[in-house]
XYZ file of C-alpha atoms in Angstrom:
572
model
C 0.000 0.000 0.000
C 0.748 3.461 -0.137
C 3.357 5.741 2.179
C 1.830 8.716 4.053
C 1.804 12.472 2.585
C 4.897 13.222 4.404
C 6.188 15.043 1.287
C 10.116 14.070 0.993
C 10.004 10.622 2.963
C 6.505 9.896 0.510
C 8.213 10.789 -2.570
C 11.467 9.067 -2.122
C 9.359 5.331 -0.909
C 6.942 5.802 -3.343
C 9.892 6.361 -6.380
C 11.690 3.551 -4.777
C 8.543 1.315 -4.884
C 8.532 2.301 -8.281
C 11.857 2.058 -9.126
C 11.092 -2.178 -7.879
C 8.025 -2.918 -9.487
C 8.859 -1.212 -12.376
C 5.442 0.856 -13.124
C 5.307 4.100 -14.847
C 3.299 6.891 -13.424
C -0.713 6.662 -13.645
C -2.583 9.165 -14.963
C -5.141 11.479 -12.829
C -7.863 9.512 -11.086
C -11.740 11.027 -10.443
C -12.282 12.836 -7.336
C -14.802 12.227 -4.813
C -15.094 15.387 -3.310
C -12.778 17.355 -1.331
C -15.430 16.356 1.473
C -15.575 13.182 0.779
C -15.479 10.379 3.511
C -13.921 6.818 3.362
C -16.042 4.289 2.150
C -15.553 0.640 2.460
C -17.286 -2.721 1.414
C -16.871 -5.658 2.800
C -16.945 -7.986 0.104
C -15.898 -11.188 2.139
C -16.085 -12.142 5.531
C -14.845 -15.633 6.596
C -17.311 -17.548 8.949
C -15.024 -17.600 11.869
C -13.298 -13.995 12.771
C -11.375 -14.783 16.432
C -9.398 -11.715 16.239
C -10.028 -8.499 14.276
C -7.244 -5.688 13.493
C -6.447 -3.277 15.821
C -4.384 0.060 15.752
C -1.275 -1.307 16.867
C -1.183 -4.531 15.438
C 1.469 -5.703 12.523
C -0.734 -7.136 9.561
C 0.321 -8.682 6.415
C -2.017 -8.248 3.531
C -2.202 -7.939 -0.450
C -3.650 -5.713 -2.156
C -4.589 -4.107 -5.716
C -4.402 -0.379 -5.979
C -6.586 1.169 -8.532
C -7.747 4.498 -9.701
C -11.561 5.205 -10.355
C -11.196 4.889 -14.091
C -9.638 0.959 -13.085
C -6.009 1.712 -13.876
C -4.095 -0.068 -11.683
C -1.014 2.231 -10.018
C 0.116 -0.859 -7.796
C -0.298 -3.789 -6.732
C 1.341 -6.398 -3.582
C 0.389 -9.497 -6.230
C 2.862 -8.223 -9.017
C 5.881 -7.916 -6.325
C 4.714 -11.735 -5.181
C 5.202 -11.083 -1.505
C 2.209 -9.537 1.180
C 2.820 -5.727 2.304
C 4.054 -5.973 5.867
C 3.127 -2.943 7.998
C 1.314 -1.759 11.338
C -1.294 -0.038 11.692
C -2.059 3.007 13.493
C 0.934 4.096 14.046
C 1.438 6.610 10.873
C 3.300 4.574 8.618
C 0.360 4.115 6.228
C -1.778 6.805 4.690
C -4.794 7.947 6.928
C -7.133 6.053 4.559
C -5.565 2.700 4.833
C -4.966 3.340 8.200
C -8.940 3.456 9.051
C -9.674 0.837 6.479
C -7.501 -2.235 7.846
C -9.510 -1.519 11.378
C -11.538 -4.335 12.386
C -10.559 -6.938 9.416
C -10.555 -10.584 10.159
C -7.672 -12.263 8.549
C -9.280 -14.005 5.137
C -11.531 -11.325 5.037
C -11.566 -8.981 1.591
C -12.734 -5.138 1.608
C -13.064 -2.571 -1.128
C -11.886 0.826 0.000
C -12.445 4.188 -1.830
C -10.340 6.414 -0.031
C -10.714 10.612 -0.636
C -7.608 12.705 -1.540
C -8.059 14.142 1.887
C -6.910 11.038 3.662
C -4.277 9.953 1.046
C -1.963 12.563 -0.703
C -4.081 15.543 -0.723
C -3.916 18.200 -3.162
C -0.369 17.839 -3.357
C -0.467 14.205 -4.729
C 2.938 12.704 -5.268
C 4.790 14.120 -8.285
C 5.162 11.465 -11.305
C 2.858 8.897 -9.259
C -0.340 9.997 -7.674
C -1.699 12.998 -9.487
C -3.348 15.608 -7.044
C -6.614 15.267 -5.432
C -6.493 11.229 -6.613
C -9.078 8.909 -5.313
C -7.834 5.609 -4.285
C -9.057 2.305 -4.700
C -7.781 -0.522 -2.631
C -8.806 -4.184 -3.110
C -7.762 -5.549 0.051
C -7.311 -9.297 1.336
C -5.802 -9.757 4.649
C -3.298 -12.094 5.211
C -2.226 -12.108 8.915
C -2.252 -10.371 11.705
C -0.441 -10.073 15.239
C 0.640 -7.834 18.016
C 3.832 -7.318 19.815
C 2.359 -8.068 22.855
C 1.095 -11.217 21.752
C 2.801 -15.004 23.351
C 2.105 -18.469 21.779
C -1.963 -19.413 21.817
C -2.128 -23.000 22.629
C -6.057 -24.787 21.818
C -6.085 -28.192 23.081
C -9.323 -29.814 20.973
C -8.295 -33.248 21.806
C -7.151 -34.415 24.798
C -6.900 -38.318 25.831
C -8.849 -39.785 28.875
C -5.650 -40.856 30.812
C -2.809 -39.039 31.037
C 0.232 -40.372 32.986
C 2.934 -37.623 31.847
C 3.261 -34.494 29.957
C 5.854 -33.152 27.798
C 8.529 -31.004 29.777
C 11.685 -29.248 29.278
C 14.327 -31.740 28.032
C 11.826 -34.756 27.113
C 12.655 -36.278 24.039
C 9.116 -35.740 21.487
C 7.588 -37.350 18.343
C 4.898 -35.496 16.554
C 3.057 -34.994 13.503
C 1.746 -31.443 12.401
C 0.308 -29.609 9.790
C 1.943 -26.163 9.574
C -0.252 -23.411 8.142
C -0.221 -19.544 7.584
C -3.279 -17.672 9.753
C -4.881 -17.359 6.112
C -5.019 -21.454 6.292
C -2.561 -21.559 3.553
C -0.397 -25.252 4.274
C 3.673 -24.440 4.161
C 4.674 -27.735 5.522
C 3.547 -31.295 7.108
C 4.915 -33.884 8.254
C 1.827 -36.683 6.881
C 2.844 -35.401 3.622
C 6.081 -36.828 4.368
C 4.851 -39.836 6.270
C 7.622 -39.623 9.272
C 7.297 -37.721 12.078
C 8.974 -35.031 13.442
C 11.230 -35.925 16.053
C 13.170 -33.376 18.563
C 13.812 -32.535 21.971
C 11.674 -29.569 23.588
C 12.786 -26.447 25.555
C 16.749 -26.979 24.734
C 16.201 -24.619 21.371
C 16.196 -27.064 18.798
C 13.131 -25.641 18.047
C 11.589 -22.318 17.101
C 10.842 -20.866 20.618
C 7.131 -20.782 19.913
C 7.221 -24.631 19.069
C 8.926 -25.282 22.534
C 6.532 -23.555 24.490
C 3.616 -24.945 23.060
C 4.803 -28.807 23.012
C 4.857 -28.371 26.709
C 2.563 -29.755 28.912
C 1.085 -32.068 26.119
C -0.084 -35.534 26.673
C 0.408 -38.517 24.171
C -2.594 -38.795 22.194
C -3.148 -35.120 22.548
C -4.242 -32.885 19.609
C -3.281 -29.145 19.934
C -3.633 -26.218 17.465
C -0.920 -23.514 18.233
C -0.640 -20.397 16.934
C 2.811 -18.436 17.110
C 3.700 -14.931 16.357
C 7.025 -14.462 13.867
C 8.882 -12.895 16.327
C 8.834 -16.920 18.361
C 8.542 -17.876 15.013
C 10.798 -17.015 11.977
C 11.427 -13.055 12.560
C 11.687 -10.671 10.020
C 13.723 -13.015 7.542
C 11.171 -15.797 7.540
C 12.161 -19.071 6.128
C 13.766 -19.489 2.559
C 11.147 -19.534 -0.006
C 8.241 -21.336 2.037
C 7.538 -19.028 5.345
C 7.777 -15.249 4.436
C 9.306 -12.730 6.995
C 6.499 -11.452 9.359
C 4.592 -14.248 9.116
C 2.090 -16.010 11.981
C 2.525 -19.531 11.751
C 0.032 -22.055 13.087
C 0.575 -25.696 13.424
C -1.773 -28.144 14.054
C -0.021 -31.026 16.407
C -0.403 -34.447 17.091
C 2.281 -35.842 20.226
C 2.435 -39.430 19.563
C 5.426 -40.390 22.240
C 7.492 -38.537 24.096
C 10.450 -39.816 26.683
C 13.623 -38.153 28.438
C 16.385 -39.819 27.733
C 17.385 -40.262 31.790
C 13.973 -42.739 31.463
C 13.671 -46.425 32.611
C 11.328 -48.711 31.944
C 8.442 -48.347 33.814
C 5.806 -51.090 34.651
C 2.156 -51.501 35.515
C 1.169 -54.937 36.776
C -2.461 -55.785 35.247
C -2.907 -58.914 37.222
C -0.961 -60.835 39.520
C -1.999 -64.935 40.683
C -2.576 -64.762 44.011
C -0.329 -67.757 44.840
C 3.181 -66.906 43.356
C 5.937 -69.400 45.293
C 8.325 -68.214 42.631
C 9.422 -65.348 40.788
C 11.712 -65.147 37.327
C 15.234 -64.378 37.836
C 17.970 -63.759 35.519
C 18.804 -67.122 34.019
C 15.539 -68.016 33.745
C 13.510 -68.977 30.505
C 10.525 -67.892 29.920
C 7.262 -68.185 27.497
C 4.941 -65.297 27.204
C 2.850 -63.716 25.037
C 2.524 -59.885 24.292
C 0.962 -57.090 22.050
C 3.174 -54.671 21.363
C 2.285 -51.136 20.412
C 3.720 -47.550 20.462
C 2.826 -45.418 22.731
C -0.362 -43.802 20.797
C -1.601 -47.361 20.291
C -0.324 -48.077 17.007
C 0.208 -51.827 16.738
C 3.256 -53.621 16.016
C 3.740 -57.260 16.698
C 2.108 -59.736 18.963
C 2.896 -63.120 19.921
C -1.081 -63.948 19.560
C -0.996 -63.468 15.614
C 1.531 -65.727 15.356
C 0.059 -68.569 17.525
C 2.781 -69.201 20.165
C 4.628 -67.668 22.614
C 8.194 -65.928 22.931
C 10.363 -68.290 24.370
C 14.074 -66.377 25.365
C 16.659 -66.478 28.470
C 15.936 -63.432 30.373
C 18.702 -60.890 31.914
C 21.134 -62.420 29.706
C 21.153 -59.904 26.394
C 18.609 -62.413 24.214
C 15.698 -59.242 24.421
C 16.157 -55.580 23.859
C 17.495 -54.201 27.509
C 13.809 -52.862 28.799
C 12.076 -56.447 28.035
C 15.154 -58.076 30.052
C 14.315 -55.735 33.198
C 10.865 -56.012 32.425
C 10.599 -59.550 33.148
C 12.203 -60.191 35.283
C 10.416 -60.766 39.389
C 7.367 -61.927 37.442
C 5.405 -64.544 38.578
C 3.478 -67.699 36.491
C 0.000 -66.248 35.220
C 1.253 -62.543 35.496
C 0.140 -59.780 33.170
C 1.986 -56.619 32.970
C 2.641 -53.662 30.739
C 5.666 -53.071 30.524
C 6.951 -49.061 28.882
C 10.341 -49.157 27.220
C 12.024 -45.966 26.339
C 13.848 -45.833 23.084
C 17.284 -46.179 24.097
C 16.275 -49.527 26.164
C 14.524 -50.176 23.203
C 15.196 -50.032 19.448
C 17.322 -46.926 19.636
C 16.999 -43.826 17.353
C 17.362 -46.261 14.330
C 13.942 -48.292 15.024
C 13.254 -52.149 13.384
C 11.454 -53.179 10.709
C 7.409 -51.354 11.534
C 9.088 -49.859 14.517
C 10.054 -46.011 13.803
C 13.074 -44.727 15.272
C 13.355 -42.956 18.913
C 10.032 -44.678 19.237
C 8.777 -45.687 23.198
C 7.816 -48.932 22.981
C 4.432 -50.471 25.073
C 4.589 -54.232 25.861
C 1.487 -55.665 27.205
C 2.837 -59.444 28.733
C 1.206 -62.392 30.016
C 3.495 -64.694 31.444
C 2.906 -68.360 31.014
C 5.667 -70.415 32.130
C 9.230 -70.082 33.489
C 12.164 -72.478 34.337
C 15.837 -72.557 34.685
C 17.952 -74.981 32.914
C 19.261 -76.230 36.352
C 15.978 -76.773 37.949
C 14.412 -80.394 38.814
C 11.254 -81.736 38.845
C 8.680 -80.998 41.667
C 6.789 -82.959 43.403
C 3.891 -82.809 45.279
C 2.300 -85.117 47.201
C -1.579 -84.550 47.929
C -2.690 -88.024 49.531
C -1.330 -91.051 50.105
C -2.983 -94.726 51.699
C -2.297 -95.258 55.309
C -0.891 -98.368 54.077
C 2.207 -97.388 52.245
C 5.070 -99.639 52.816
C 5.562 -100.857 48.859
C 6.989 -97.963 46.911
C 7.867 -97.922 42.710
C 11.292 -98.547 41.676
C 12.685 -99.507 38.666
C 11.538 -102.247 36.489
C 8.257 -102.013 37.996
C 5.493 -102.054 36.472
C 2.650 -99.457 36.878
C -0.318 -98.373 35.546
C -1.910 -95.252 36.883
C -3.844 -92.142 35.631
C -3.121 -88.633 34.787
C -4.016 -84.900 34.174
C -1.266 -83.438 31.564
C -1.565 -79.442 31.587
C 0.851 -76.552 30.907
C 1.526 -74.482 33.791
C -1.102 -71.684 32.804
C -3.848 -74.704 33.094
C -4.223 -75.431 29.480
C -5.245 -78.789 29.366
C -2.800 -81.409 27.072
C -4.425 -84.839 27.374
C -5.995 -87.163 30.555
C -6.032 -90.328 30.575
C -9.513 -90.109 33.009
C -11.199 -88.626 29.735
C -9.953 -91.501 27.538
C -11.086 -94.356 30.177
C -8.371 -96.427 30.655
C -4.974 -96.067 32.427
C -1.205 -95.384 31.452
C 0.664 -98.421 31.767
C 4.478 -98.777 31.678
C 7.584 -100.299 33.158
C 9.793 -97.543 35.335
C 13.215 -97.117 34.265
C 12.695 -98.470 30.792
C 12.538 -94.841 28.810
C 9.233 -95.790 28.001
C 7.923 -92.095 29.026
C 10.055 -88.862 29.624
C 12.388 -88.578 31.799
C 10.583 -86.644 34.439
C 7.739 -88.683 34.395
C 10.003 -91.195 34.668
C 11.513 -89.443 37.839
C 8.046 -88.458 39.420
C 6.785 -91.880 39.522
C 9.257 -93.535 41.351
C 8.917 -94.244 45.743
C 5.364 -94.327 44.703
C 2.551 -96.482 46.319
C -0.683 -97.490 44.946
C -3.433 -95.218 45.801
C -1.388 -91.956 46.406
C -1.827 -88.820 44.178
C 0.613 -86.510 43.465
C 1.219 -83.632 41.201
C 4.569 -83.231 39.358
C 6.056 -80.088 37.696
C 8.287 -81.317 34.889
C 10.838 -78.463 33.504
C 11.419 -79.238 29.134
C 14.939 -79.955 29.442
C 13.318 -83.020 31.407
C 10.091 -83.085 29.315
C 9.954 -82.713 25.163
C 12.489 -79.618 25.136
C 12.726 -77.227 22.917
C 10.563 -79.144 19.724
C 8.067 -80.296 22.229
C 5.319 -82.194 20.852
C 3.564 -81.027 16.918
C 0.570 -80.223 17.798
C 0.228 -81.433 21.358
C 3.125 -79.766 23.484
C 4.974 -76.052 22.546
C 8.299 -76.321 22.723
C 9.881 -75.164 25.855
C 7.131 -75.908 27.775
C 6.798 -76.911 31.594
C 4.434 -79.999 32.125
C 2.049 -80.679 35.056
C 1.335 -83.884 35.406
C -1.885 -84.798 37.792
C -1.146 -88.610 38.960
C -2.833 -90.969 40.726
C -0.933 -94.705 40.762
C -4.060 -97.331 40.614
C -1.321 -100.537 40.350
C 2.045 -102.154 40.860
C 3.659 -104.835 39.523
C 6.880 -105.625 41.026
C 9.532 -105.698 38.457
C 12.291 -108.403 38.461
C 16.308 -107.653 39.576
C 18.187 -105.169 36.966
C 19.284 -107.054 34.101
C 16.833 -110.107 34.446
C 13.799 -110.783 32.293
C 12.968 -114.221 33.703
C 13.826 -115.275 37.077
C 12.916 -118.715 39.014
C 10.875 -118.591 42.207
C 11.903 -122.125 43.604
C 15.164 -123.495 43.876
C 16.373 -124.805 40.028
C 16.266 -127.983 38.914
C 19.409 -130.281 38.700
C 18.006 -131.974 35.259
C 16.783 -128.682 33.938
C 17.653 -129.096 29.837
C 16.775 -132.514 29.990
C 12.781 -131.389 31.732
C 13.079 -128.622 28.849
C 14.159 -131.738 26.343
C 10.887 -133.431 26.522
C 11.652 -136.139 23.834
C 15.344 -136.878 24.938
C 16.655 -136.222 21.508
C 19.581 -133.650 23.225
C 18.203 -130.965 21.211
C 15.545 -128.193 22.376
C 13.509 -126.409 20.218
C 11.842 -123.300 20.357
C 8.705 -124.734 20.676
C 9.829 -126.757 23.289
C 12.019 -124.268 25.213
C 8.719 -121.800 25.031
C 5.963 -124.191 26.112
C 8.628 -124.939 29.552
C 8.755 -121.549 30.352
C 5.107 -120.228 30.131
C 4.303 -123.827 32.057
C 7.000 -122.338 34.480
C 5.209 -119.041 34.718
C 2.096 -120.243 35.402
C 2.919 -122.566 37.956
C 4.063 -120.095 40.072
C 7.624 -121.765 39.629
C 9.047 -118.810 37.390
C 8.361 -114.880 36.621
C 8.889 -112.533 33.311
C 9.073 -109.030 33.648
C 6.040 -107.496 33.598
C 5.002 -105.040 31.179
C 6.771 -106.646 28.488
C 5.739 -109.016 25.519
C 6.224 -112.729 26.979
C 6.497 -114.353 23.562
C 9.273 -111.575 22.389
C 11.221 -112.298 26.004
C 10.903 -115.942 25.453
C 12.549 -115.703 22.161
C 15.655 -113.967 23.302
C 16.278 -115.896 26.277
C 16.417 -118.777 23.479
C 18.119 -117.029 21.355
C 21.001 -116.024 24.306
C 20.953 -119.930 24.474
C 21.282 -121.223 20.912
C 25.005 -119.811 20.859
C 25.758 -121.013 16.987
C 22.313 -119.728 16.119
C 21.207 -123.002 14.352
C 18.053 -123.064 15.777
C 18.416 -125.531 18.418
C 20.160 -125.722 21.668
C 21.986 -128.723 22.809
C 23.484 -129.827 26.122
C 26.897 -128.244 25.503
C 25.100 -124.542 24.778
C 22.909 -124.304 27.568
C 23.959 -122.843 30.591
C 22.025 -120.667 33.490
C 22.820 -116.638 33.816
C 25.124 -117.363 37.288
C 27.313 -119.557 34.614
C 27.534 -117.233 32.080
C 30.260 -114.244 32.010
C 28.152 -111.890 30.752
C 24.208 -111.770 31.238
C 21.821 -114.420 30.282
C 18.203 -114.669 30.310
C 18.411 -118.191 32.464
């Protein structure tokens, strides 16, 4: 816009404004009157008007200067930059000085201003011919005061809210940066990364730091900075002008310090806990993990089994390895793991850098590699002088679960027992352990770590890997087994003539029909005993086969000897 009729200091703008834009001097406008007053129209006024102009107040605005007869004499548009200026204070011409009173930024007014209140009679020479009316399209731009600090308008805010930003805190954000007019200069969705930064230690514009304080996470501010805690007088290369207002529209989606731990909430904790994790321990959990807004990530769920690691021994990102450890079997915590316990300022894979990370855990089982089985005895028969050993064999029933009380298999649903011989590898070996000094009748339960179960493959299907067994027992029979390395033993006292009882029809050879048909007599006279739990015909054949040394088929009188004759074992 014009300079005010301050004759020398008018001219020597004005020629200078000329001498930039280039424009040749306009020919005499049509007077309105030497009393003529200042009219204005208001051709546009945007629905919402917060502020208005003031006398006072620093505006930015374009405009198009015209004389009555239309030809333009200047205009803010050709020059492609807003005429900065404020108002009331004389450094406009009266005219414009009235006219920009009580504009809304957005807002566009037509002003007719008299000679009177522009250049007079005296006009400026070469420029604005005497007694010129002035026409001003106007469209204002922006508009602040010195007085003015940083508006902050909060039109989101989350329910909860645990922390807020403060000075120092390490922040992620998006925005959308925009003039007063609305007009976008910048965002960070455009560029589909967020805008990380610390707060209050002036890596920001001062404006910025004051208004990210006091946010919460989820929290969706609008604030509105004047350029001198913006950009100044310079502005911004080519996308913020000097001058200029800036409002940014902000969305805090994490925010740390980097003297943070981890911090933990416990969800729910099993009222009977008679152990806690400690480093060494392995665990299986599941977890969701998200950022801190609630953006998703990874979860153990989607993939249909749990985490299985060593804890406190550098197998999880530092935060996780604090996090779990002192938890108990059945837990659920969330635990909150700053970036730098975390996934550092580089991120992983979905995870953005300098991102706090939000683990939400359920613990379901724990050992250590140098644990043993439990057991636990919950009833046993006044009567219990005959405990399981080795070779025995027993047949009882049993509850298989996982720790968390998933159920694996029962032999009470299928309807008939378990049967096997102890010591003979038939089932693992902590079964194996927890049966044995057993008696018939008693129940017990017994906690079986993997490396004593089905390890780290466990079971496809049937058993995770990793996985710590309970086993529900309750021993219905026993069948004592026979001395370690005997499948056959004889209850009486041997016979002298034994081969030639065995050798029916005194030819001095024994068959294995023969040699079979003696021994099952034996057994069921009481005079001899197999092992029990084994095939009899398959035990039958290798104590034959022990005996027919030159494998012909036959055993003579020369081959056959009983197990105290032979130097290594026999089956007679």
């Amino acid at each position: 816009s014009l300079l005010p009729p301050m004759a020398l200091r008018a001219r020597s703008l004005l020629l200078l404004l000329l001498w930039v834009t280039g424009q040749a001097a306009p020919v005499a406008g049509l007077g309105l009157g030497p009393d003529a007053e200042l009219q204005i129209e208001r051709r546009f006024v945007p629905d919402e008007c917060p502020r208005t102009v003031r006398s006072g107040d620093f505006v930015r605005y374009h405009y198009v200067g015209t004389f009555p007869d239309g030809q333009k004499f200047d205009s803010s548009y050709d020059r492609d930059s807003t005429f900065n200026v404020f108002v009331g204070k004389g450094q406009l011409i009266a005219g414009m000085d009235q006219a920009l009173v009580g504009m809304c930024v957005n807002e566009r007014r037509f002003v007719k201003i008299p000679p009177k209140l522009a250049y007079g009679s005296d006009g400026v020479s070469g420029v604005i011919p005497p007694d010129s009316v002035l026409h001003f399209d106007v469209l204002l731009m922006d508009i602040w005061n010195s007085e003015d600090q940083v508006q902050i308008h909060t039109y989101f805010k989350p329910p909860s809210c645990s922390r807020t930003t403060q000075v120092s805190d390490f922040v992620r954000y998006h925005y959308n940066g925009t003039f007063l007019d609305g007009t976008l200069f910048d965002s960070s969705h455009n560029r589909m990364k967020t805008y990380d930064t610390y707060v209050g230690i002036g890596w920001l514009i001062p404006g910025m730091d004051k208004g990210l304080l006091g946010m919460c996470v989820g929290e969706k501010r609008m604030i509105t900075i004047p350029p001198f805690l913006a950009y100044g007088e310079d502005g911004n290369g080519k996308d913020i002008p000097g001058q200029a207002s800036l409002v940014f529209d902000v969305a805090l989606l994490d925010l740390h310090n980097p003297k943070d731990g981890i911090s933990i909430e416990n969800k729910v904790v099993p009222e009977n806990c008679e152990r806690r994790s400690q480093s060494g321990d392995f665990l299986r959990y599941h977890y969701n993990g998200t950022l801190l807004d609630g953006t998703f990530f990874d979860s153990s769920y989607s993939q249909n089994r749990t985490f299985d690691t060593y804890i406190g021994q550098g197998y999880v990102i530092p935060g996780i390895d604090e996090g779990l450890l002192g938890v108990c079997i059945g837990e659920k915590r969330r635990i909150v793991v700053p970036p730098h316990l975390g996934y550092g300022e580089e991120g992983r894979g979905n995870i953005p850098g300098s991102a706090v990370l939000v683990f939400d855990i359920h613990v379901i089982d724990f050992h250590n590699p140098s644990d043993s089985i439990s057991i636990t005895s919950h009833y046993k028969p006044p009567n219990c002088s005959v405990l399981s050993k080795k070779g025995d064999y027993l047949k009882y029933h049993y509850n298989a679960s996982l720790l968390d009380g998933t159920l694996l298999d029962s032999t009470w649903n299928l309807g008939k027992t378990y049967n096997i011989v102890l010591g003979s590898g038939q089932v693992v070996l902590g079964m194996d352990m927890g049966l044995r000094e057993m008696c018939v009748g008693e129940k017990r339960t017994v906690i079986i770590p993997p490396h004593l179960g089905y390890g780290e493959a466990g079971v496809d299907g049937e058993v995770p890997g990793s996985a710590v067994l309970v086993f529900d027992i309750e021993l219905l029979e026993l069948v004592a087994g026979l001395p370690e390395g005997y499948m056959f033993i004889w209850n009486d006292e041997v016979s002298p003539n034994l081969f030639e009882e065995i050798d029916k029809d005194g030819n001095g050879e024994v068959l294995l029909e023969e040699f079979s048909e003696y021994i099952h007599a034996q057994v069921a006279s009481g005079k001899g005993k197999l092992a029990p739990g084994f095939d009899a015909e398959m035990i039958v054949k290798n104590m034959f086969a022990n005996q027919d040394r030159n494998g012909d088929g036959k055993v003579t009188a020369e081959e056959f000897k009983l197990k105290d004759q032979e130097t290594k074992h026999d089956e007679l």
